[in-house]
PDB file of C-alpha atoms in Angstrom:
ATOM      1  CA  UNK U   9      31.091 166.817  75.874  1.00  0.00           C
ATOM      2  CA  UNK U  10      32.282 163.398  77.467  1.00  0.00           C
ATOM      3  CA  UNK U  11      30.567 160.497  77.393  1.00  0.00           C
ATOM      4  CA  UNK U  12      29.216 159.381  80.613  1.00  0.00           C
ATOM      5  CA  UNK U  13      29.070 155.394  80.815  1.00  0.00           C
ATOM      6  CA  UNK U  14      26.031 153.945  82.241  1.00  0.00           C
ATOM      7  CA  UNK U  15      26.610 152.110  85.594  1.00  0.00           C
ATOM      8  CA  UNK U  16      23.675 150.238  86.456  1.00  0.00           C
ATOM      9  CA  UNK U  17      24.018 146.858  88.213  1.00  0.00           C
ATOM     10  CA  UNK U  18      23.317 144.970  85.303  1.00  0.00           C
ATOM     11  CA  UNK U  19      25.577 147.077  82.791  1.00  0.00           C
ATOM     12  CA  UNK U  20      28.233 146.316  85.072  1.00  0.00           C
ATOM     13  CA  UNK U  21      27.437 142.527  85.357  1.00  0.00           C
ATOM     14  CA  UNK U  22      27.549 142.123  81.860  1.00  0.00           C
ATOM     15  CA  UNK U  23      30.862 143.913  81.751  1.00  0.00           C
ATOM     16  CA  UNK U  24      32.429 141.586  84.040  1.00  0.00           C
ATOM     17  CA  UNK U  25      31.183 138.447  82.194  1.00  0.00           C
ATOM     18  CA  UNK U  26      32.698 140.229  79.109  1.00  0.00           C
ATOM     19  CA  UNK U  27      35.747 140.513  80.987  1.00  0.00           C
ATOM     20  CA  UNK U  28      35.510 136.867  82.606  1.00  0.00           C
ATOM     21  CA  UNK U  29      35.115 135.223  79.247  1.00  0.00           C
ATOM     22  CA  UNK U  30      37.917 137.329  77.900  1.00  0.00           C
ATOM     23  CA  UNK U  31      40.655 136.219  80.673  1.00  0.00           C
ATOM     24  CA  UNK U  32      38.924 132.417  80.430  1.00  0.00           C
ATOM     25  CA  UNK U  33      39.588 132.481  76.473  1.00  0.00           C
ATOM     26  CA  UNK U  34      43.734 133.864  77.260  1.00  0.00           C
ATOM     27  CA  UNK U  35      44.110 131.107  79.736  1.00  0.00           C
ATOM     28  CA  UNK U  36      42.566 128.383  76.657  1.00  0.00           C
ATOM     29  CA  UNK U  37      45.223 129.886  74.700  1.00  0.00           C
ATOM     30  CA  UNK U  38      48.168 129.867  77.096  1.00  0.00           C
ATOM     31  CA  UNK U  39      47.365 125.974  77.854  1.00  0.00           C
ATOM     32  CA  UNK U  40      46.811 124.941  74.107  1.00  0.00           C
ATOM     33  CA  UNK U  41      50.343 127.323  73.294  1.00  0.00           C
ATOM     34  CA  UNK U  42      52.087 125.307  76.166  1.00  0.00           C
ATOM     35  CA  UNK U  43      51.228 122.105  74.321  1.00  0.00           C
ATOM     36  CA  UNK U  44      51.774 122.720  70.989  1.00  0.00           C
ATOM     37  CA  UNK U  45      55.294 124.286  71.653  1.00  0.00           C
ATOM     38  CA  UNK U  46      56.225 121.486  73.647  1.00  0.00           C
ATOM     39  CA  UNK U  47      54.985 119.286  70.486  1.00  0.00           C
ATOM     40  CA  UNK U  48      52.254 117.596  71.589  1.00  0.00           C
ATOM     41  CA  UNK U  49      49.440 116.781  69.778  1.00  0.00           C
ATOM     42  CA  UNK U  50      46.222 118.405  70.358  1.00  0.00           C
ATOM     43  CA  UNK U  51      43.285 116.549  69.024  1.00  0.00           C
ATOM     44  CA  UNK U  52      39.741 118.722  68.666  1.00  0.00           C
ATOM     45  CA  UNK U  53      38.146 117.168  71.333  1.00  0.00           C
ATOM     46  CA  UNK U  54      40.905 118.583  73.982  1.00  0.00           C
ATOM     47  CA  UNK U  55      40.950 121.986  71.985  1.00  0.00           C
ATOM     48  CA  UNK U  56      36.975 122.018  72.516  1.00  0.00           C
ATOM     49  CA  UNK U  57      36.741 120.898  76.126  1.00  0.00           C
ATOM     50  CA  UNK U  58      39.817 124.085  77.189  1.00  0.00           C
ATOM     51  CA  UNK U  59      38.151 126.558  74.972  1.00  0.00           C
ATOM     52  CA  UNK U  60      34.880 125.878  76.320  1.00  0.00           C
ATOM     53  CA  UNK U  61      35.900 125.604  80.424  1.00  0.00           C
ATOM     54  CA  UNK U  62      34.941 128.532  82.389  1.00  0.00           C
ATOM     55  CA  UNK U  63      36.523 127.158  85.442  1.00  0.00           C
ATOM     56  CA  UNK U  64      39.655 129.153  86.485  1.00  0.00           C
ATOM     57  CA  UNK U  65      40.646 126.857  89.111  1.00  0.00           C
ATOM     58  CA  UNK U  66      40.361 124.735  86.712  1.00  0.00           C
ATOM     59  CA  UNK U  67      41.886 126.041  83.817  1.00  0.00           C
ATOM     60  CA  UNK U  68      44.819 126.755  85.717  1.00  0.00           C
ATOM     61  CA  UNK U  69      45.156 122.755  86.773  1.00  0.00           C
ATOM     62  CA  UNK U  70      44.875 122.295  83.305  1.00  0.00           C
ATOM     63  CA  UNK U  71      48.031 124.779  82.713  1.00  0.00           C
ATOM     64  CA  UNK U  72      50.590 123.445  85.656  1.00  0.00           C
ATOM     65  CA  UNK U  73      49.972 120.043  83.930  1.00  0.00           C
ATOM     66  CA  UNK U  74      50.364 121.156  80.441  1.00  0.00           C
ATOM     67  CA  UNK U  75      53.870 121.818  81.392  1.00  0.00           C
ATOM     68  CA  UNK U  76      54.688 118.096  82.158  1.00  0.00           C
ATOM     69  CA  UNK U  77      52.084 116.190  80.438  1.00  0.00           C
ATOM     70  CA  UNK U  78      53.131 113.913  77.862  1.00  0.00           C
ATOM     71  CA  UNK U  79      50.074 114.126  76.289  1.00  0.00           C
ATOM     72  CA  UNK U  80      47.607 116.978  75.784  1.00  0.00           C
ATOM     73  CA  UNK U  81      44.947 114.031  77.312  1.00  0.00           C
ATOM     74  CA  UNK U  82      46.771 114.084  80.818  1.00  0.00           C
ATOM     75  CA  UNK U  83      45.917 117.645  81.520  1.00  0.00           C
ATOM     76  CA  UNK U  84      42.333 116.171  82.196  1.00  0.00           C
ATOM     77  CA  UNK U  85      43.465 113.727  84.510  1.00  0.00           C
ATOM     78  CA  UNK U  86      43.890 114.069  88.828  1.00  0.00           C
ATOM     79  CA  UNK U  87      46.120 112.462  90.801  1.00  0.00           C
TER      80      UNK U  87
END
């Protein structure tokens, strides 16, 4: 007998955040991979502030730069 899933509004809220943290967390690790195999130095404080963003918008700002930056600190900064 299958298993029906339960589809309430809220079930399916929390599901997204699930999902919404998930892609949040890949993007933190796509920008902190771009650094580090360019060779720059990533200090804990930077590591912190991209694994806790929740901004996508954001986050990918944070990425386009990452490809240039000299350092991981320039990410944060806007032109």
């Amino acid at each position: 007998m299958p298993i029906a899933l339960y589809t309430s509004f809220i079930a399916e809220e929390i599901r997204e955040e699930g999902r919404e943290q998930g892609r949040a967390e890949g993007r933190a690790r796509d920008i902190l991979l771009v650094l580090e195999t360019r060779g720059i130095a990533v200090s804990d404080d930077v590591r912190e502030r991209i694994g806790s963003c929740r901004d996508s918008v954001l986050m990918k700002s944070w990425f386009d730069r990452a490809v240039t930056a000299d350092s991981a600190e320039k990410i944060f900064e806007t032109t």
